[in-house]
Amino acid sequence: FDQKGMPSEDNKYIFNGDLVDRGNHGCEIAILLCALKVAYPKFVFINRGNHEEAFINIYSGFEEECLGKYDHKVFQMFHRVFDWLPYACVVNSGVFVIHGGPPCDEGATIEDLRTLPRGQEGSRQEVDEKRTRWYKDIIWSDPHPEGSFLGSTPSHRGAGMLWGKDVSHRFLEFNGLSIILRSHQCVPGGIETCHGGKYFTLFSASRYCGTGENKGAILVFKH
């Protein structure tokens, strides 16, 4: 905000998941972003990451932080908000922004992702194996570390997939998009690209968890 200014009609922001568990100020960051969303609803967008899942941040520090600063009721309130966060957004009709990666199923569409249940809807939906798998794909997946890899394979993380360049190209072409912008992984320079420039990994937390040597980055799109 110091470098790029506050949100406005000409200065919109997307925060791409993992708001918490990335340091000692998860509560303050989440509250600030919620306040900005209320103040600038058309200029601030917040996607969901895997650390907005309760079973992750209970063990990764956010629950302990909430209990130290507030109480368990506040922790539960945060999760009621997290459960409503969208999974993805599209910028300038061509950039697909998501925390992990695209669904690896052939024929997956943006409209399919719009129908994934959120908030209270999630507890009312019958279990759908495909939707459950897609939910894990889009917040947990990573590109395969071998640039020549094709297809997809289960991730070493225990959820999501490792996907190849053919999956990136197929998803983008089928949905009329240009690139995938995702986060989820710490990269030394703050940003990396692969699959022929069809996807970018963007990581905004410099000195990851206070001990890393990585840079943090933001990416600016001009229409």
PDB file of C-alpha atoms in Angstrom:
ATOM      1  CA  PHE A   1       0.000   0.000   0.000  1.00  0.00           C
ATOM      2  CA  ASP A   2       2.912   2.360   0.678  1.00  0.00           C
ATOM      3  CA  GLN A   3       4.354   1.687  -2.775  1.00  0.00           C
ATOM      4  CA  LYS A   4       1.194   1.250  -4.844  1.00  0.00           C
ATOM      5  CA  GLY A   5      -1.472   3.226  -2.992  1.00  0.00           C
ATOM      6  CA  MET A   6      -4.785   2.345  -1.434  1.00  0.00           C
ATOM      7  CA  PRO A   7      -7.523   0.444  -3.303  1.00  0.00           C
ATOM      8  CA  SER A   8      -9.508   2.504  -5.798  1.00  0.00           C
ATOM      9  CA  GLU A   9     -11.323   2.186  -9.111  1.00  0.00           C
ATOM     10  CA  ASP A  10      -7.988   2.429 -10.918  1.00  0.00           C
ATOM     11  CA  ASN A  11      -6.035   0.410  -8.344  1.00  0.00           C
ATOM     12  CA  LYS A  12      -7.698  -2.914  -7.582  1.00  0.00           C
ATOM     13  CA  TYR A  13      -6.093  -5.573  -5.399  1.00  0.00           C
ATOM     14  CA  ILE A  14      -6.286  -9.364  -5.327  1.00  0.00           C
ATOM     15  CA  PHE A  15      -4.979 -11.269  -2.298  1.00  0.00           C
ATOM     16  CA  ASN A  16      -4.428 -14.856  -3.361  1.00  0.00           C
ATOM     17  CA  GLY A  17      -4.904 -16.983  -0.271  1.00  0.00           C
ATOM     18  CA  ASP A  18      -2.827 -17.996   2.758  1.00  0.00           C
ATOM     19  CA  LEU A  19      -3.692 -14.883   4.715  1.00  0.00           C
ATOM     20  CA  VAL A  20      -2.654 -16.579   7.970  1.00  0.00           C
ATOM     21  CA  ASP A  21       0.082 -18.939   9.228  1.00  0.00           C
ATOM     22  CA  ARG A  22       2.749 -16.887   7.434  1.00  0.00           C
ATOM     23  CA  GLY A  23       4.057 -15.068  10.492  1.00  0.00           C
ATOM     24  CA  ASN A  24       2.967 -13.651  13.833  1.00  0.00           C
ATOM     25  CA  HIS A  25       0.354 -11.187  12.547  1.00  0.00           C
ATOM     26  CA  GLY A  26      -2.265 -13.388  10.883  1.00  0.00           C
ATOM     27  CA  CYS A  27      -5.091 -11.858  12.927  1.00  0.00           C
ATOM     28  CA  GLU A  28      -4.113  -8.307  12.014  1.00  0.00           C
ATOM     29  CA  ILE A  29      -3.671  -9.138   8.331  1.00  0.00           C
ATOM     30  CA  ALA A  30      -7.008 -10.961   8.091  1.00  0.00           C
ATOM     31  CA  ILE A  31      -8.830  -8.158   9.937  1.00  0.00           C
ATOM     32  CA  LEU A  32      -7.196  -5.494   7.754  1.00  0.00           C
ATOM     33  CA  LEU A  33      -8.174  -7.285   4.540  1.00  0.00           C
ATOM     34  CA  CYS A  34     -11.739  -7.788   5.758  1.00  0.00           C
ATOM     35  CA  ALA A  35     -11.952  -4.098   6.637  1.00  0.00           C
ATOM     36  CA  LEU A  36     -10.636  -3.147   3.193  1.00  0.00           C
ATOM     37  CA  LYS A  37     -13.159  -5.472   1.541  1.00  0.00           C
ATOM     38  CA  VAL A  38     -15.967  -3.744   3.453  1.00  0.00           C
ATOM     39  CA  ALA A  39     -14.614  -0.273   2.661  1.00  0.00           C
ATOM     40  CA  TYR A  40     -13.779  -1.009  -1.012  1.00  0.00           C
ATOM     41  CA  PRO A  41     -15.943  -4.003  -2.018  1.00  0.00           C
ATOM     42  CA  LYS A  42     -15.461  -3.467  -5.754  1.00  0.00           C
ATOM     43  CA  PHE A  43     -11.715  -2.875  -5.543  1.00  0.00           C
ATOM     44  CA  VAL A  44     -10.510  -5.595  -3.131  1.00  0.00           C
ATOM     45  CA  PHE A  45     -10.728  -9.328  -3.887  1.00  0.00           C
ATOM     46  CA  ILE A  46      -9.619 -12.171  -1.624  1.00  0.00           C
ATOM     47  CA  ASN A  47      -9.174 -15.756  -2.817  1.00  0.00           C
ATOM     48  CA  ARG A  48      -9.066 -18.752  -0.525  1.00  0.00           C
ATOM     49  CA  GLY A  49      -5.876 -20.719   0.089  1.00  0.00           C
ATOM     50  CA  ASN A  50      -5.205 -24.024   1.809  1.00  0.00           C
ATOM     51  CA  HIS A  51      -4.252 -22.227   5.051  1.00  0.00           C
ATOM     52  CA  GLU A  52      -7.807 -20.935   5.282  1.00  0.00           C
ATOM     53  CA  GLU A  53      -8.756 -24.520   6.121  1.00  0.00           C
ATOM     54  CA  ALA A  54      -9.262 -25.059   9.857  1.00  0.00           C
ATOM     55  CA  PHE A  55      -7.458 -28.396  10.015  1.00  0.00           C
ATOM     56  CA  ILE A  56      -4.358 -26.709   8.548  1.00  0.00           C
ATOM     57  CA  ASN A  57      -4.181 -23.524  10.598  1.00  0.00           C
ATOM     58  CA  ILE A  58      -5.054 -25.322  13.838  1.00  0.00           C
ATOM     59  CA  TYR A  59      -1.673 -27.020  13.506  1.00  0.00           C
ATOM     60  CA  SER A  60       0.196 -24.226  11.736  1.00  0.00           C
ATOM     61  CA  GLY A  61      -0.163 -21.519  14.359  1.00  0.00           C
ATOM     62  CA  PHE A  62      -3.247 -19.429  13.607  1.00  0.00           C
ATOM     63  CA  GLU A  63      -5.473 -21.016  16.244  1.00  0.00           C
ATOM     64  CA  GLU A  64      -2.767 -20.500  18.875  1.00  0.00           C
ATOM     65  CA  GLU A  65      -2.380 -16.880  17.732  1.00  0.00           C
ATOM     66  CA  CYS A  66      -6.144 -16.284  18.019  1.00  0.00           C
ATOM     67  CA  LEU A  67      -6.277 -17.808  21.486  1.00  0.00           C
ATOM     68  CA  GLY A  68      -3.333 -15.692  22.624  1.00  0.00           C
ATOM     69  CA  LYS A  69      -4.825 -12.440  21.325  1.00  0.00           C
ATOM     70  CA  TYR A  70      -8.585 -13.116  21.586  1.00  0.00           C
ATOM     71  CA  ASP A  71     -10.431 -16.376  22.247  1.00  0.00           C
ATOM     72  CA  HIS A  72     -11.807 -19.435  20.453  1.00  0.00           C
ATOM     73  CA  LYS A  73     -15.008 -17.620  19.494  1.00  0.00           C
ATOM     74  CA  VAL A  74     -12.941 -15.198  17.397  1.00  0.00           C
ATOM     75  CA  PHE A  75     -11.118 -18.129  15.785  1.00  0.00           C
ATOM     76  CA  GLN A  76     -14.486 -19.631  14.796  1.00  0.00           C
ATOM     77  CA  MET A  77     -15.647 -16.264  13.431  1.00  0.00           C
ATOM     78  CA  PHE A  78     -12.577 -16.067  11.216  1.00  0.00           C
ATOM     79  CA  HIS A  79     -13.465 -19.470   9.797  1.00  0.00           C
ATOM     80  CA  ARG A  80     -17.019 -18.483   9.055  1.00  0.00           C
ATOM     81  CA  VAL A  81     -15.492 -15.741   6.892  1.00  0.00           C
ATOM     82  CA  PHE A  82     -12.885 -18.053   5.353  1.00  0.00           C
ATOM     83  CA  ASP A  83     -15.612 -20.527   4.357  1.00  0.00           C
ATOM     84  CA  TRP A  84     -17.206 -17.843   2.146  1.00  0.00           C
ATOM     85  CA  LEU A  85     -14.027 -16.760   0.334  1.00  0.00           C
ATOM     86  CA  PRO A  86     -14.118 -17.421  -3.423  1.00  0.00           C
ATOM     87  CA  TYR A  87     -11.695 -19.894  -4.936  1.00  0.00           C
ATOM     88  CA  ALA A  88     -10.604 -17.929  -8.004  1.00  0.00           C
ATOM     89  CA  CYS A  89     -11.110 -14.839 -10.122  1.00  0.00           C
ATOM     90  CA  VAL A  90     -10.403 -13.694 -13.679  1.00  0.00           C
ATOM     91  CA  VAL A  91      -8.525 -10.472 -14.481  1.00  0.00           C
ATOM     92  CA  ASN A  92      -8.884  -8.570 -17.750  1.00  0.00           C
ATOM     93  CA  SER A  93     -10.841 -11.492 -19.245  1.00  0.00           C
ATOM     94  CA  GLY A  94      -7.624 -13.487 -19.630  1.00  0.00           C
ATOM     95  CA  VAL A  95      -5.755 -14.082 -16.358  1.00  0.00           C
ATOM     96  CA  PHE A  96      -6.980 -16.938 -14.164  1.00  0.00           C
ATOM     97  CA  VAL A  97      -5.990 -16.252 -10.533  1.00  0.00           C
ATOM     98  CA  ILE A  98      -6.137 -19.188  -8.124  1.00  0.00           C
ATOM     99  CA  HIS A  99      -4.173 -20.258  -5.053  1.00  0.00           C
ATOM    100  CA  GLY A 100      -3.045 -23.737  -6.100  1.00  0.00           C
ATOM    101  CA  GLY A 101      -3.778 -24.811  -9.639  1.00  0.00           C
ATOM    102  CA  PRO A 102      -6.503 -25.540 -12.196  1.00  0.00           C
ATOM    103  CA  PRO A 103      -8.684 -28.659 -12.045  1.00  0.00           C
ATOM    104  CA  CYS A 104      -6.811 -31.372 -13.900  1.00  0.00           C
ATOM    105  CA  ASP A 105      -9.940 -32.970 -15.390  1.00  0.00           C
ATOM    106  CA  GLU A 106     -10.368 -32.496 -19.137  1.00  0.00           C
ATOM    107  CA  GLY A 107     -13.251 -30.150 -19.898  1.00  0.00           C
ATOM    108  CA  ALA A 108     -13.191 -28.283 -16.563  1.00  0.00           C
ATOM    109  CA  THR A 109     -14.662 -24.798 -16.945  1.00  0.00           C
ATOM    110  CA  ILE A 110     -14.772 -21.501 -15.077  1.00  0.00           C
ATOM    111  CA  GLU A 111     -18.516 -21.947 -14.721  1.00  0.00           C
ATOM    112  CA  ASP A 112     -17.961 -25.312 -13.023  1.00  0.00           C
ATOM    113  CA  LEU A 113     -15.789 -23.578 -10.437  1.00  0.00           C
ATOM    114  CA  ARG A 114     -18.517 -20.988  -9.830  1.00  0.00           C
ATOM    115  CA  THR A 115     -20.814 -23.796  -8.686  1.00  0.00           C
ATOM    116  CA  LEU A 116     -18.487 -25.143  -5.978  1.00  0.00           C
ATOM    117  CA  PRO A 117     -20.316 -24.683  -2.650  1.00  0.00           C
ATOM    118  CA  ARG A 118     -19.101 -22.089  -0.142  1.00  0.00           C
ATOM    119  CA  GLY A 119     -20.078 -21.108   3.373  1.00  0.00           C
ATOM    120  CA  GLN A 120     -23.305 -22.631   4.664  1.00  0.00           C
ATOM    121  CA  GLU A 121     -23.966 -24.037   1.203  1.00  0.00           C
ATOM    122  CA  GLY A 122     -21.066 -26.429   1.713  1.00  0.00           C
ATOM    123  CA  SER A 123     -22.694 -28.132   4.685  1.00  0.00           C
ATOM    124  CA  ARG A 124     -25.957 -28.615   2.761  1.00  0.00           C
ATOM    125  CA  GLN A 125     -24.452 -30.130  -0.380  1.00  0.00           C
ATOM    126  CA  GLU A 126     -24.359 -33.884  -0.800  1.00  0.00           C
ATOM    127  CA  VAL A 127     -20.838 -35.264  -1.082  1.00  0.00           C
ATOM    128  CA  ASP A 128     -19.741 -35.097  -4.721  1.00  0.00           C
ATOM    129  CA  GLU A 129     -16.466 -36.888  -5.391  1.00  0.00           C
ATOM    130  CA  LYS A 130     -15.538 -34.724  -8.375  1.00  0.00           C
ATOM    131  CA  ARG A 131     -16.271 -31.468  -6.559  1.00  0.00           C
ATOM    132  CA  THR A 132     -14.347 -32.624  -3.509  1.00  0.00           C
ATOM    133  CA  ARG A 133     -11.368 -33.474  -5.712  1.00  0.00           C
ATOM    134  CA  TRP A 134     -11.552 -30.150  -7.531  1.00  0.00           C
ATOM    135  CA  TYR A 135     -11.671 -28.269  -4.259  1.00  0.00           C
ATOM    136  CA  LYS A 136      -8.411 -29.953  -3.231  1.00  0.00           C
ATOM    137  CA  ASP A 137      -6.894 -29.383  -6.675  1.00  0.00           C
ATOM    138  CA  ILE A 138      -7.494 -25.644  -6.725  1.00  0.00           C
ATOM    139  CA  ILE A 139      -6.074 -24.858  -3.277  1.00  0.00           C
ATOM    140  CA  TRP A 140      -3.397 -27.566  -2.938  1.00  0.00           C
ATOM    141  CA  SER A 141      -1.923 -28.330  -6.388  1.00  0.00           C
ATOM    142  CA  ASP A 142       1.531 -27.427  -7.701  1.00  0.00           C
ATOM    143  CA  PRO A 143       3.103 -27.549 -11.158  1.00  0.00           C
ATOM    144  CA  HIS A 144       5.255 -30.642 -11.625  1.00  0.00           C
ATOM    145  CA  PRO A 145       8.932 -29.779 -10.975  1.00  0.00           C
ATOM    146  CA  GLU A 146       9.961 -31.424 -14.267  1.00  0.00           C
ATOM    147  CA  GLY A 147       9.164 -29.005 -17.082  1.00  0.00           C
ATOM    148  CA  SER A 148       8.724 -31.848 -19.593  1.00  0.00           C
ATOM    149  CA  PHE A 149       6.150 -33.722 -17.476  1.00  0.00           C
ATOM    150  CA  LEU A 150       2.732 -34.287 -19.058  1.00  0.00           C
ATOM    151  CA  GLY A 151      -0.562 -35.096 -17.358  1.00  0.00           C
ATOM    152  CA  SER A 152      -1.030 -35.086 -13.595  1.00  0.00           C
ATOM    153  CA  THR A 153      -0.069 -37.175 -10.588  1.00  0.00           C
ATOM    154  CA  PRO A 154      -0.997 -37.021  -6.882  1.00  0.00           C
ATOM    155  CA  SER A 155       0.956 -34.427  -4.932  1.00  0.00           C
ATOM    156  CA  HIS A 156       3.475 -35.265  -2.225  1.00  0.00           C
ATOM    157  CA  ARG A 157       1.524 -32.814  -0.038  1.00  0.00           C
ATOM    158  CA  GLY A 158      -1.166 -35.452   0.452  1.00  0.00           C
ATOM    159  CA  ALA A 159      -3.823 -33.341  -1.304  1.00  0.00           C
ATOM    160  CA  GLY A 160      -4.086 -31.867  -4.769  1.00  0.00           C
ATOM    161  CA  MET A 161      -2.058 -32.775  -7.840  1.00  0.00           C
ATOM    162  CA  LEU A 162       1.222 -32.090  -9.602  1.00  0.00           C
ATOM    163  CA  TRP A 163       0.252 -31.009 -13.104  1.00  0.00           C
ATOM    164  CA  GLY A 164       2.117 -30.728 -16.399  1.00  0.00           C
ATOM    165  CA  LYS A 165       2.265 -28.132 -19.137  1.00  0.00           C
ATOM    166  CA  ASP A 166      -0.384 -29.910 -21.221  1.00  0.00           C
ATOM    167  CA  VAL A 167      -2.910 -29.427 -18.386  1.00  0.00           C
ATOM    168  CA  SER A 168      -2.118 -25.699 -18.255  1.00  0.00           C
ATOM    169  CA  HIS A 169      -2.474 -25.256 -22.015  1.00  0.00           C
ATOM    170  CA  ARG A 170      -5.648 -27.365 -22.212  1.00  0.00           C
ATOM    171  CA  PHE A 171      -7.416 -25.525 -19.387  1.00  0.00           C
ATOM    172  CA  LEU A 172      -6.486 -22.090 -20.746  1.00  0.00           C
ATOM    173  CA  GLU A 173      -7.461 -22.888 -24.334  1.00  0.00           C
ATOM    174  CA  PHE A 174     -10.754 -24.529 -23.343  1.00  0.00           C
ATOM    175  CA  ASN A 175     -11.734 -21.477 -21.245  1.00  0.00           C
ATOM    176  CA  GLY A 176     -10.432 -18.782 -23.594  1.00  0.00           C
ATOM    177  CA  LEU A 177      -7.800 -17.563 -21.107  1.00  0.00           C
ATOM    178  CA  SER A 178      -4.176 -16.489 -21.476  1.00  0.00           C
ATOM    179  CA  ILE A 179      -2.268 -17.332 -18.286  1.00  0.00           C
ATOM    180  CA  ILE A 180      -2.632 -18.905 -14.844  1.00  0.00           C
ATOM    181  CA  LEU A 181      -1.448 -16.850 -11.879  1.00  0.00           C
ATOM    182  CA  ARG A 182      -1.096 -18.850  -8.671  1.00  0.00           C
ATOM    183  CA  SER A 183       0.694 -18.729  -5.310  1.00  0.00           C
ATOM    184  CA  HIS A 184       1.029 -21.553  -2.734  1.00  0.00           C
ATOM    185  CA  GLN A 185       4.805 -22.048  -3.088  1.00  0.00           C
ATOM    186  CA  CYS A 186       7.687 -19.962  -1.782  1.00  0.00           C
ATOM    187  CA  VAL A 187       9.946 -19.008  -4.710  1.00  0.00           C
ATOM    188  CA  PRO A 188      13.316 -17.289  -4.128  1.00  0.00           C
ATOM    189  CA  GLY A 189      12.717 -14.221  -6.286  1.00  0.00           C
ATOM    190  CA  GLY A 190       9.052 -13.782  -5.359  1.00  0.00           C
ATOM    191  CA  ILE A 191       7.895 -14.778  -8.853  1.00  0.00           C
ATOM    192  CA  GLU A 192       8.632 -17.620 -11.276  1.00  0.00           C
ATOM    193  CA  THR A 193       7.135 -18.759 -14.570  1.00  0.00           C
ATOM    194  CA  CYS A 194       7.074 -21.992 -16.559  1.00  0.00           C
ATOM    195  CA  HIS A 195       5.014 -23.951 -19.137  1.00  0.00           C
ATOM    196  CA  GLY A 196       6.058 -21.550 -21.867  1.00  0.00           C
ATOM    197  CA  GLY A 197       4.998 -18.489 -19.891  1.00  0.00           C
ATOM    198  CA  LYS A 198       1.495 -19.885 -19.371  1.00  0.00           C
ATOM    199  CA  TYR A 199       1.617 -19.851 -15.594  1.00  0.00           C
ATOM    200  CA  PHE A 200       3.254 -17.689 -12.928  1.00  0.00           C
ATOM    201  CA  THR A 201       3.875 -18.476  -9.269  1.00  0.00           C
ATOM    202  CA  LEU A 202       3.684 -15.320  -7.139  1.00  0.00           C
ATOM    203  CA  PHE A 203       4.701 -15.282  -3.472  1.00  0.00           C
ATOM    204  CA  SER A 204       4.312 -11.996  -1.624  1.00  0.00           C
ATOM    205  CA  ALA A 205       5.720 -12.876   1.834  1.00  0.00           C
ATOM    206  CA  SER A 206       9.389 -11.894   1.909  1.00  0.00           C
ATOM    207  CA  ARG A 207      11.676 -13.662   4.402  1.00  0.00           C
ATOM    208  CA  TYR A 208       9.188 -16.512   4.650  1.00  0.00           C
ATOM    209  CA  CYS A 209       8.024 -17.020   8.259  1.00  0.00           C
ATOM    210  CA  GLY A 210      10.689 -14.572   9.403  1.00  0.00           C
ATOM    211  CA  THR A 211      13.618 -16.858   8.662  1.00  0.00           C
ATOM    212  CA  GLY A 212      13.681 -17.362   4.886  1.00  0.00           C
ATOM    213  CA  GLU A 213      15.912 -15.516   2.435  1.00  0.00           C
ATOM    214  CA  ASN A 214      13.294 -15.167  -0.294  1.00  0.00           C
ATOM    215  CA  LYS A 215      12.055 -11.931  -1.773  1.00  0.00           C
ATOM    216  CA  GLY A 216       8.376 -11.034  -1.842  1.00  0.00           C
ATOM    217  CA  ALA A 217       6.693  -9.811  -5.013  1.00  0.00           C
ATOM    218  CA  ILE A 218       3.528  -8.231  -6.342  1.00  0.00           C
ATOM    219  CA  LEU A 219       2.384  -8.390  -9.947  1.00  0.00           C
ATOM    220  CA  VAL A 220       0.737  -5.416 -11.644  1.00  0.00           C
ATOM    221  CA  PHE A 221      -1.613  -5.829 -14.608  1.00  0.00           C
ATOM    222  CA  LYS A 222      -2.443  -2.842 -16.755  1.00  0.00           C
ATOM    223  CA  HIS A 223      -5.587  -3.011 -18.883  1.00  0.00           C
TER     224      HIS A 223
END
